[in-house]
C-alpha positions as a Markdown table, in Angstrom:
| # | Residue | x | y | z |
|---|---|---|---|---|
| 1 | Unk | -7.4 | -58.4 | 15.7 |
| 2 | Unk | -10.0 | -60.0 | 13.4 |
| 3 | Unk | -9.3 | -57.3 | 10.9 |
| 4 | Unk | -5.6 | -58.2 | 10.9 |
| 5 | Unk | -6.5 | -61.8 | 10.3 |
| 6 | Unk | -8.7 | -60.9 | 7.4 |
| 7 | Unk | -6.0 | -58.7 | 5.9 |
| 8 | Unk | -3.4 | -61.5 | 6.3 |
| 9 | Unk | -5.8 | -64.0 | 4.7 |
| 10 | Unk | -6.4 | -61.5 | 1.8 |
| 11 | Unk | -2.7 | -61.1 | 1.3 |
| 12 | Unk | -2.2 | -64.9 | 1.3 |
| 13 | Unk | -5.0 | -65.2 | -1.3 |
| 14 | Unk | -3.0 | -62.8 | -3.6 |
| 15 | Unk | 0.2 | -64.8 | -3.1 |
| 16 | Unk | -1.5 | -68.1 | -3.8 |
| 17 | Unk | -3.2 | -66.6 | -6.9 |
| 18 | Unk | 0.1 | -65.4 | -8.2 |
| 19 | Unk | 1.6 | -68.9 | -7.6 |
| 20 | Unk | -1.2 | -70.6 | -9.5 |
| 21 | Unk | -2.8 | -72.1 | -6.4 |
| 22 | Unk | -6.2 | -71.0 | -7.5 |
| 23 | Unk | -8.4 | -73.2 | -5.3 |
| 24 | Unk | -6.6 | -72.1 | -2.2 |
| 25 | Unk | -6.6 | -68.4 | -3.3 |
| 26 | Unk | -10.3 | -68.5 | -3.9 |
| 27 | Unk | -11.0 | -70.1 | -0.4 |
| 28 | Unk | -8.8 | -67.5 | 1.3 |
| 29 | Unk | -10.3 | -64.6 | -0.7 |
| 30 | Unk | -13.8 | -65.8 | 0.2 |
| 31 | Unk | -12.9 | -66.1 | 3.9 |
| 32 | Unk | -11.4 | -62.6 | 3.9 |
| 33 | Unk | -14.5 | -61.2 | 2.1 |
| 34 | Unk | -16.8 | -62.8 | 4.7 |
| 35 | Unk | -14.8 | -61.3 | 7.6 |
| 36 | Unk | -14.5 | -57.9 | 6.0 |
| 37 | Unk | -18.2 | -57.8 | 5.2 |
| 38 | Unk | -19.1 | -58.6 | 8.9 |
| 39 | Unk | -16.8 | -55.9 | 10.0 |
| 40 | Unk | -18.1 | -53.4 | 7.4 |
| 41 | Unk | -14.5 | -52.9 | 6.3 |
| 42 | Unk | -13.4 | -50.5 | 3.5 |
| 43 | Unk | -11.3 | -53.5 | 2.1 |
| 44 | Unk | -14.5 | -55.2 | 0.8 |
| 45 | Unk | -14.2 | -53.7 | -2.8 |
| 46 | Unk | -10.5 | -54.9 | -3.0 |
| 47 | Unk | -11.4 | -58.4 | -1.9 |
| 48 | Unk | -14.4 | -58.5 | -4.2 |
| 49 | Unk | -12.2 | -57.4 | -7.1 |
| 50 | Unk | -9.7 | -60.2 | -6.3 |
| 51 | Unk | -12.5 | -62.8 | -6.2 |
| 52 | Unk | -13.8 | -61.5 | -9.5 |
| 53 | Unk | -10.3 | -61.8 | -11.1 |
| 54 | Unk | -9.9 | -65.3 | -9.8 |
| 55 | Unk | -13.2 | -66.3 | -11.2 |
| 56 | Unk | -12.7 | -64.7 | -14.6 |
| 57 | Unk | -9.0 | -65.7 | -15.1 |
| 58 | Unk | -8.1 | -68.4 | -12.7 |
| 59 | Unk | -4.7 | -69.1 | -14.2 |
| 60 | Unk | -3.7 | -65.6 | -15.3 |
| 61 | Unk | -3.5 | -62.8 | -12.8 |
| 62 | Unk | -1.9 | -60.4 | -15.4 |
| 63 | Unk | -5.2 | -58.4 | -16.0 |
| 64 | Unk | -5.6 | -57.9 | -12.3 |
| 65 | Unk | -2.0 | -56.8 | -12.0 |
| 66 | Unk | -2.2 | -54.5 | -15.0 |
| 67 | Unk | -5.3 | -52.8 | -13.6 |
| 68 | Unk | -3.1 | -51.8 | -10.6 |
| 69 | Unk | 0.0 | -51.0 | -12.6 |
| 70 | Unk | 2.0 | -53.7 | -10.9 |
| 71 | Unk | 4.3 | -56.4 | -12.3 |
| 72 | Unk | 3.9 | -58.8 | -9.4 |
| 73 | Unk | 1.0 | -59.6 | -7.2 |
| 74 | Unk | 3.1 | -59.2 | -4.1 |
| 75 | Unk | 3.5 | -55.5 | -4.9 |
| 76 | Unk | -0.2 | -55.1 | -4.1 |
| 77 | Unk | -0.8 | -54.4 | -0.4 |
| 78 | Unk | -4.0 | -54.1 | 1.6 |
| 79 | Unk | -4.9 | -50.5 | 2.2 |
């Protein structure tokens, strides 16, 4: 259950990042990271990567998307 909440929070962070809601995206990514780290989840690197992208290019998710070969952030799923 908690893992699902973290996954949903991570997905919302990606959506908000793509919509330019950087502050909200960062809060959600940090929350997901905290939960995943407590669970010892394999999603930790993905979440860390999203946080890094938000910090490096807050208003431009294109580099993050290009790294994953996607055109839109919603194409990226957890897992």
